[in-house]
XYZ file of C-alpha atoms in Angstrom:
511
model
C -57.487 38.812 -26.609
C -53.929 39.430 -27.540
C -51.686 39.004 -24.569
C -49.721 42.663 -24.137
C -46.761 40.771 -25.054
C -48.181 39.792 -28.351
C -49.414 43.562 -28.760
C -46.248 44.631 -27.883
C -44.527 42.580 -30.576
C -47.021 43.267 -33.571
C -46.783 46.908 -32.944
C -43.043 46.914 -33.036
C -42.950 45.722 -36.088
C -45.328 48.637 -37.334
C -43.895 51.217 -35.571
C -41.610 52.463 -38.247
C -44.259 53.386 -40.783
C -46.496 54.097 -38.881
C -44.528 56.545 -37.839
C -44.317 58.745 -40.298
C -47.449 57.981 -41.917
C -49.882 60.392 -40.658
C -48.058 63.002 -38.704
C -45.151 63.899 -40.543
C -42.937 66.563 -38.500
C -44.347 69.397 -39.528
C -42.561 72.353 -40.756
C -40.886 76.123 -39.737
C -38.838 76.458 -38.608
C -36.617 73.959 -38.279
C -38.656 71.033 -38.521
C -37.738 67.040 -37.869
C -38.086 64.955 -40.794
C -39.135 61.596 -41.442
C -36.425 59.822 -42.203
C -34.482 60.696 -39.544
C -36.504 58.859 -37.237
C -35.190 55.710 -36.072
C -37.044 52.279 -37.920
C -38.530 50.278 -35.123
C -36.845 47.366 -36.999
C -33.510 48.737 -35.689
C -34.890 48.764 -31.988
C -34.353 46.100 -29.501
C -37.010 44.039 -29.234
C -39.884 44.843 -26.570
C -40.852 41.717 -26.212
C -37.150 41.272 -24.044
C -38.851 43.990 -21.339
C -40.640 42.075 -18.707
C -44.219 41.479 -19.421
C -46.962 42.084 -16.666
C -49.319 39.527 -18.471
C -50.176 38.573 -15.159
C -51.072 41.946 -14.015
C -54.856 42.647 -13.969
C -55.233 46.187 -16.181
C -57.090 48.438 -14.751
C -60.661 49.091 -16.728
C -60.416 51.239 -19.317
C -63.858 52.645 -18.337
C -62.270 53.272 -14.672
C -63.553 56.110 -12.979
C -61.988 59.435 -11.847
C -59.589 58.413 -8.722
C -58.637 61.718 -7.492
C -58.631 63.072 -3.867
C -61.258 65.339 -3.081
C -60.916 68.352 -4.570
C -58.372 71.158 -4.015
C -61.144 73.849 -4.984
C -64.801 74.339 -3.218
C -67.553 74.336 -6.421
C -69.109 77.992 -6.910
C -72.316 78.543 -6.817
C -73.784 77.110 -10.075
C -72.037 73.690 -8.268
C -69.302 73.628 -10.824
C -65.599 73.163 -9.725
C -63.304 76.058 -9.835
C -60.231 75.392 -12.032
C -57.351 78.128 -11.381
C -56.606 77.801 -15.375
C -58.553 76.940 -18.870
C -58.493 73.757 -18.520
C -59.675 73.520 -22.107
C -62.497 70.614 -22.541
C -62.218 69.379 -19.355
C -65.285 68.878 -17.322
C -64.055 66.678 -14.372
C -63.407 67.507 -10.825
C -60.919 70.121 -9.428
C -57.134 68.841 -9.427
C -56.156 67.461 -6.359
C -54.204 70.081 -3.874
C -52.827 67.307 -2.644
C -48.612 66.398 -3.529
C -48.418 64.121 -6.777
C -46.182 63.963 -10.068
C -47.737 63.133 -13.108
C -45.748 61.833 -15.937
C -46.387 62.430 -19.916
C -44.383 60.793 -22.459
C -44.746 63.052 -25.582
C -42.367 63.396 -29.101
C -39.468 65.761 -28.646
C -39.930 68.669 -31.082
C -37.939 71.762 -32.647
C -36.674 74.506 -29.978
C -39.001 76.818 -30.704
C -41.758 74.573 -29.921
C -40.275 73.534 -26.454
C -39.945 77.052 -25.731
C -43.811 76.956 -26.257
C -44.249 73.597 -24.456
C -42.025 74.935 -21.695
C -44.264 78.132 -21.096
C -47.098 76.399 -20.739
C -45.877 74.250 -18.389
C -44.844 77.523 -16.829
C -48.073 78.613 -16.656
C -49.417 74.972 -15.189
C -46.819 74.976 -12.115
C -47.678 78.224 -11.142
C -51.500 77.306 -10.756
C -50.792 74.142 -9.815
C -47.502 73.845 -8.113
C -48.528 70.689 -5.830
C -49.065 68.614 -9.365
C -45.559 68.307 -11.085
C -45.368 67.247 -14.914
C -42.354 65.480 -15.136
C -42.111 65.456 -19.502
C -40.223 62.636 -21.263
C -39.498 64.211 -24.881
C -38.120 61.018 -27.131
C -37.666 61.102 -30.772
C -40.407 60.338 -32.721
C -39.409 57.615 -34.197
C -39.016 56.166 -30.993
C -42.692 56.807 -29.736
C -44.278 53.575 -30.014
C -41.759 51.403 -29.260
C -41.593 53.192 -25.832
C -44.952 53.113 -25.461
C -45.018 49.641 -26.283
C -41.961 49.072 -23.730
C -43.316 51.023 -20.489
C -46.927 49.100 -21.411
C -45.545 45.529 -21.268
C -43.348 46.552 -18.027
C -46.593 47.213 -16.328
C -45.251 51.214 -15.099
C -45.579 53.870 -18.131
C -46.325 57.584 -17.556
C -49.560 59.120 -16.830
C -50.232 60.638 -20.731
C -48.297 59.039 -23.178
C -48.113 60.133 -27.052
C -50.287 57.219 -28.991
C -51.509 57.349 -32.729
C -54.917 57.302 -33.574
C -54.353 54.611 -36.133
C -54.007 52.280 -32.702
C -56.720 53.030 -30.558
C -58.806 49.980 -31.585
C -55.724 48.156 -30.440
C -55.345 50.124 -27.452
C -58.899 49.964 -25.959
C -59.097 45.852 -27.176
C -55.969 45.270 -24.803
C -57.336 48.004 -21.648
C -54.527 49.750 -21.894
C -56.210 53.365 -22.397
C -58.911 55.241 -20.353
C -61.892 55.982 -21.743
C -61.636 60.598 -21.846
C -65.455 61.137 -22.636
C -66.620 61.095 -19.084
C -63.817 64.274 -18.693
C -64.230 66.600 -21.890
C -67.253 68.550 -22.086
C -69.882 67.909 -25.552
C -69.382 70.837 -26.976
C -65.188 69.585 -27.242
C -65.504 66.400 -28.502
C -68.053 67.542 -31.112
C -65.168 70.231 -32.201
C -63.004 67.454 -33.182
C -63.594 66.628 -37.002
C -66.422 63.995 -37.178
C -63.737 61.235 -39.107
C -60.910 61.862 -36.590
C -63.208 61.810 -33.998
C -64.543 58.435 -35.123
C -61.284 56.816 -35.544
C -60.174 57.764 -31.923
C -63.514 56.463 -30.681
C -64.856 53.057 -29.304
C -68.670 52.479 -29.140
C -69.127 56.137 -29.175
C -66.466 57.179 -26.220
C -63.590 58.818 -26.759
C -60.252 57.543 -26.192
C -57.651 59.584 -27.983
C -57.011 63.605 -27.651
C -56.481 64.647 -30.901
C -53.342 66.608 -31.292
C -52.761 67.168 -34.466
C -53.912 66.125 -38.168
C -52.496 64.286 -41.327
C -53.620 64.781 -45.335
C -53.054 63.506 -48.413
C -52.540 66.788 -51.233
C -50.811 66.827 -54.584
C -47.760 68.956 -55.350
C -46.208 69.548 -58.219
C -43.139 70.564 -59.857
C -44.156 73.484 -62.281
C -40.773 73.820 -64.026
C -40.833 70.199 -65.054
C -44.749 70.223 -66.369
C -43.417 73.351 -68.560
C -40.618 71.581 -69.556
C -42.543 68.544 -70.981
C -45.637 70.843 -72.209
C -48.322 69.364 -69.859
C -50.600 71.484 -68.407
C -50.486 71.494 -64.833
C -53.800 70.749 -61.928
C -55.428 73.258 -60.721
C -53.571 75.452 -57.601
C -57.478 74.964 -55.877
C -59.335 74.033 -52.789
C -62.038 73.472 -54.550
C -62.163 69.810 -54.581
C -64.505 69.103 -57.292
C -62.363 70.608 -59.726
C -59.357 68.336 -58.497
C -58.356 65.954 -61.015
C -59.178 62.140 -61.526
C -56.868 59.452 -61.860
C -57.203 58.899 -65.060
C -56.369 62.458 -65.488
C -52.988 62.012 -63.696
C -52.261 59.194 -64.421
C -52.546 60.772 -68.844
C -50.066 63.665 -67.110
C -47.651 61.105 -66.233
C -47.597 59.333 -68.947
C -46.485 62.583 -70.730
C -44.573 63.727 -68.492
C -42.621 60.440 -68.467
C -42.327 60.787 -72.239
C -40.666 63.851 -71.952
C -38.529 64.019 -68.538
C -37.631 60.747 -68.140
C -37.669 58.637 -71.474
C -35.728 55.772 -70.876
C -37.279 54.828 -67.422
C -34.138 55.209 -65.426
C -34.110 58.692 -64.079
C -32.238 60.209 -62.913
C -35.223 62.760 -62.703
C -39.019 61.073 -62.491
C -42.914 61.169 -62.662
C -43.397 60.824 -59.055
C -41.562 60.940 -56.388
C -40.795 57.775 -54.347
C -43.174 57.117 -51.305
C -41.681 59.120 -48.287
C -44.531 57.170 -46.195
C -43.256 55.142 -43.036
C -39.616 53.516 -44.522
C -40.405 54.800 -47.964
C -41.022 53.236 -51.185
C -43.635 50.702 -52.148
C -45.692 49.219 -50.265
C -44.614 51.443 -47.016
C -48.040 52.860 -45.916
C -51.526 51.372 -46.042
C -52.389 54.846 -44.816
C -50.828 56.334 -48.332
C -51.247 53.372 -50.862
C -55.224 52.823 -49.168
C -56.145 55.432 -51.033
C -56.273 54.143 -54.520
C -58.506 51.258 -54.017
C -60.806 53.255 -51.016
C -61.351 56.465 -53.356
C -62.892 53.933 -55.936
C -65.422 53.272 -53.807
C -68.727 55.318 -52.496
C -69.859 55.582 -48.741
C -73.261 56.145 -49.885
C -73.207 52.971 -52.189
C -75.959 50.095 -50.858
C -73.876 48.521 -48.019
C -73.901 45.245 -49.606
C -72.596 46.625 -52.822
C -68.817 46.661 -53.532
C -69.107 50.178 -53.808
C -69.306 50.543 -50.595
C -67.396 47.648 -49.620
C -63.905 48.628 -51.379
C -64.982 52.561 -49.458
C -65.139 50.882 -45.943
C -62.196 48.339 -46.340
C -63.321 45.727 -43.904
C -66.350 44.718 -42.327
C -68.695 46.333 -39.743
C -67.929 44.478 -36.922
C -64.386 44.991 -37.959
C -63.326 41.457 -38.424
C -63.804 40.320 -42.225
C -61.635 41.489 -45.074
C -62.347 39.455 -47.932
C -64.981 40.994 -50.048
C -63.514 44.363 -49.079
C -59.930 44.199 -49.757
C -60.242 42.438 -53.244
C -63.236 44.215 -54.946
C -63.412 44.325 -58.769
C -62.941 48.197 -57.417
C -60.102 47.362 -55.663
C -58.271 45.497 -57.711
C -58.761 48.200 -60.463
C -57.482 50.872 -57.865
C -54.312 48.402 -57.501
C -53.877 47.818 -61.323
C -53.375 51.851 -61.494
C -50.970 51.452 -57.923
C -48.989 49.019 -60.521
C -48.655 51.237 -63.366
C -46.818 53.670 -61.851
C -44.107 51.421 -61.090
C -44.428 48.996 -64.729
C -44.097 52.362 -66.721
C -41.442 53.685 -64.479
C -42.958 57.134 -63.219
C -41.376 55.969 -59.438
C -38.761 54.230 -58.898
C -39.199 50.907 -56.671
C -37.594 51.637 -53.843
C -36.854 54.505 -51.342
C -35.536 57.811 -52.735
C -35.681 59.969 -50.638
C -36.326 63.764 -51.251
C -36.781 63.696 -54.944
C -39.242 65.917 -55.385
C -37.183 68.686 -52.672
C -34.196 68.417 -54.802
C -35.858 68.762 -58.450
C -35.640 65.423 -59.622
C -39.541 64.137 -59.453
C -42.645 65.794 -60.752
C -44.658 64.968 -58.674
C -45.113 64.583 -54.755
C -48.257 63.219 -52.306
C -47.659 65.097 -49.046
C -49.021 66.586 -46.163
C -49.348 70.015 -45.690
C -46.296 70.130 -44.060
C -43.899 70.171 -46.586
C -46.021 73.665 -47.822
C -44.908 74.847 -44.296
C -41.426 74.045 -45.411
C -41.126 75.169 -48.469
C -42.131 78.426 -46.749
C -38.979 78.486 -44.491
C -36.748 80.736 -46.691
C -33.889 77.956 -45.083
C -35.741 75.227 -47.448
C -37.375 76.742 -50.442
C -37.041 74.481 -53.189
C -35.475 76.048 -56.392
C -38.398 75.728 -58.528
C -41.773 77.021 -59.402
C -44.587 74.409 -57.869
C -48.234 73.932 -56.628
C -50.527 71.720 -54.737
C -53.576 70.682 -56.045
C -56.407 67.890 -54.430
C -55.595 64.111 -54.316
C -56.552 62.656 -57.872
C -60.541 61.382 -57.015
C -62.185 58.506 -57.711
C -65.452 57.759 -57.089
C -65.010 60.149 -53.945
C -61.819 62.754 -52.685
C -60.716 60.417 -50.499
C -57.581 60.661 -47.941
C -57.554 58.783 -44.873
C -57.188 61.319 -41.622
C -54.638 60.243 -38.558
C -52.501 61.300 -36.322
C -51.008 61.907 -33.128
C -53.539 60.956 -30.256
C -52.433 61.350 -26.283
C -53.910 58.885 -24.211
C -54.057 58.510 -20.744
C -52.680 55.116 -18.960
C -55.512 52.497 -17.706
C -53.487 52.432 -14.515
C -52.816 55.815 -13.608
C -53.418 57.046 -10.209
C -54.838 60.806 -11.241
C -56.873 60.141 -14.095
C -58.669 63.225 -13.201
C -55.837 64.984 -13.067
C -53.999 64.108 -16.307
C -56.757 64.501 -18.123
C -57.104 68.422 -16.802
C -53.501 68.815 -17.695
C -54.388 67.801 -21.050
C -57.090 70.050 -21.514
C -54.771 72.710 -20.455
C -52.659 71.472 -23.345
C -55.026 71.423 -25.685
C -56.732 74.837 -24.629
C -56.911 77.417 -27.712
C -54.320 79.366 -26.401
C -51.873 76.588 -26.054
C -52.591 74.445 -29.513
C -52.694 78.125 -31.306
C -48.994 78.528 -30.260
C -47.964 74.550 -30.862
C -49.595 75.098 -34.530
C -47.837 77.909 -35.436
C -44.211 76.705 -33.941
C -44.686 73.123 -35.511
C -46.782 73.975 -38.759
C -49.231 70.717 -38.227
C -52.496 71.144 -38.944
C -54.992 71.394 -35.831
C -57.413 68.589 -34.614
C -60.130 70.926 -33.698
C -62.399 72.436 -36.165
C -63.126 75.926 -34.341
C -59.005 77.004 -34.560
C -59.267 76.759 -38.340
C -61.523 80.554 -38.098
C -59.133 81.257 -34.651
C -55.812 80.755 -36.667
C -54.026 82.869 -39.281
C -53.436 81.492 -43.002
C -56.037 78.832 -42.818
C -58.089 80.832 -45.416
C -55.473 81.012 -47.446
C -54.053 78.197 -50.007
C -52.808 76.128 -49.802
C -53.644 75.371 -46.332
C -57.057 75.922 -47.073
C -57.071 72.854 -49.847
C -55.397 70.954 -46.529
C -58.575 72.329 -44.429
C -61.169 71.018 -46.998
C -59.238 68.094 -47.020
C -59.293 66.975 -43.123
C -63.200 68.103 -44.032
C -63.510 64.947 -46.586
C -61.243 62.691 -44.687
C -61.671 59.362 -43.774
C -60.436 57.420 -40.654
C -58.091 53.902 -41.525
C -60.608 50.617 -41.808
C -61.786 50.233 -38.339
C -60.393 47.402 -36.782
C -59.458 45.784 -33.372
C -56.546 44.250 -35.797
C -55.248 46.850 -37.212
C -52.234 46.088 -36.650
C -52.194 42.966 -38.909
C -54.151 44.465 -41.327
C -51.733 47.602 -42.592
C -48.596 44.827 -41.933
C -50.202 42.733 -44.143
C -51.787 45.315 -46.364
C -48.551 46.920 -46.969
C -46.448 43.396 -47.853
C -49.557 42.936 -50.954
C -49.363 46.179 -51.941
C -45.469 46.195 -52.261
C -45.627 42.444 -54.094
C -48.521 44.399 -56.783
C -45.606 47.308 -56.816
C -43.218 44.702 -58.127
C -45.329 42.979 -60.813
C -47.595 40.111 -58.059
C -51.025 39.863 -60.344
C -53.100 41.855 -58.843
C -56.478 39.872 -58.208
C -55.116 36.967 -57.342
C -52.126 38.748 -54.529
C -55.317 41.097 -53.161
C -57.109 37.473 -52.290
C -54.765 36.553 -50.540
C -53.995 39.026 -48.475
C -58.049 39.199 -47.887
C -57.785 35.928 -46.236
C -54.836 36.154 -44.374
C -56.381 39.316 -42.769
C -59.081 36.938 -41.731
C -57.013 34.534 -40.642
C -55.577 37.252 -38.643
C -58.764 38.925 -37.375
C -59.623 35.515 -36.074
C -58.271 35.907 -32.647
C -60.777 38.361 -32.256
C -63.709 37.040 -32.353
C -65.175 36.511 -29.317
């Protein structure tokens, strides 16, 4: 098992990249920008923080340790709550005076106002349970979480990331939420996201929102190049294949970037992570995993390409270096070899009309809907290109309960409250990101209209990143390999090297 000092050190290396990978801060009316997030690499290493390795972590499956319920059960024997606590099913919150600490992302003023309103409602119902929030800039979330864990004095609830759930559980820093939540609530979480947040069938993260990848295009540049645009549809079967988009990129490049040196490019520089090639496997992994097949025999390279890692999460060789993965990375390398996209991070190319296409989430469409940030060109959106399957990684921020909290039931009750339908809809309306509950798609306005309907469709076919307790290491190694490939490394040899590097790093997780 990793020590928490090791966990902290590894997580910090990835915090900046993952910070903007899945849940780019959303849209209207005054969106925060991922590029504004402070890279973790600039942060003070948490290794300097006081380690708490001598302290025994609380069991992740700890039972509720709350004081006696404040309200007596009703005639049906069920606890009575003073508020709509959403999917919470635990004991009634205590009547004793306590304080809960919650570290979360800071939002724009209108969203903060919505949060202030729900906290006022909570305070009126449970004045004895004070909520002490700690809003921090989005890019600092992971650093703060890891630093708190290293110090052994973390807030009762913290905004974590779905990508890290396996690592959180392996290191014993999160509480099992399943015993506090109804099956109805848990089953309302989209399956891929639910799987990502779970270990051995137990839910450890409470999804806050979710991301997806779609392809945006500049209609003016397509028209200038005389290239047909992809279909604007939420019917995923009508989206283009990788071969079709590569053909379009080739034609576009001949028209708008004939010398290959810009200033206008065919594909905008990746804005995921810290930007540029190799910045986020969450995005670039699509080029390989989409060429796999989840329905193929499990001993086939097609299935292994899709899975990305062995079923026990401990082997990468034969999964990240399959023939299908090599093919996907050859296309990815072609993007830079033929100068469809710059090989260095270049912010806001698409937004500034300097790129014909861009991969992003529904957040970009929400941002464009704001008159203050609407682009000066006609734009459209289409499904992410498909290989054997339409593939995109889904992920998102997820509040977690610290395993050492003194108040697991009350913390779960508060999370249930801020995740109830009313509060979730208020949040997503103001912030613009996608809900992480299927039932909310039908309850919220606009999700049956394009392009939000496309985001919903993509979410339903989304997949979690490879499930392994060593995802921190996996992510880091693959990012480095992908960047090397973008810059010209021999594809098959580089993937073979990456597979061995990951295997060697995953040995520490074998019992």
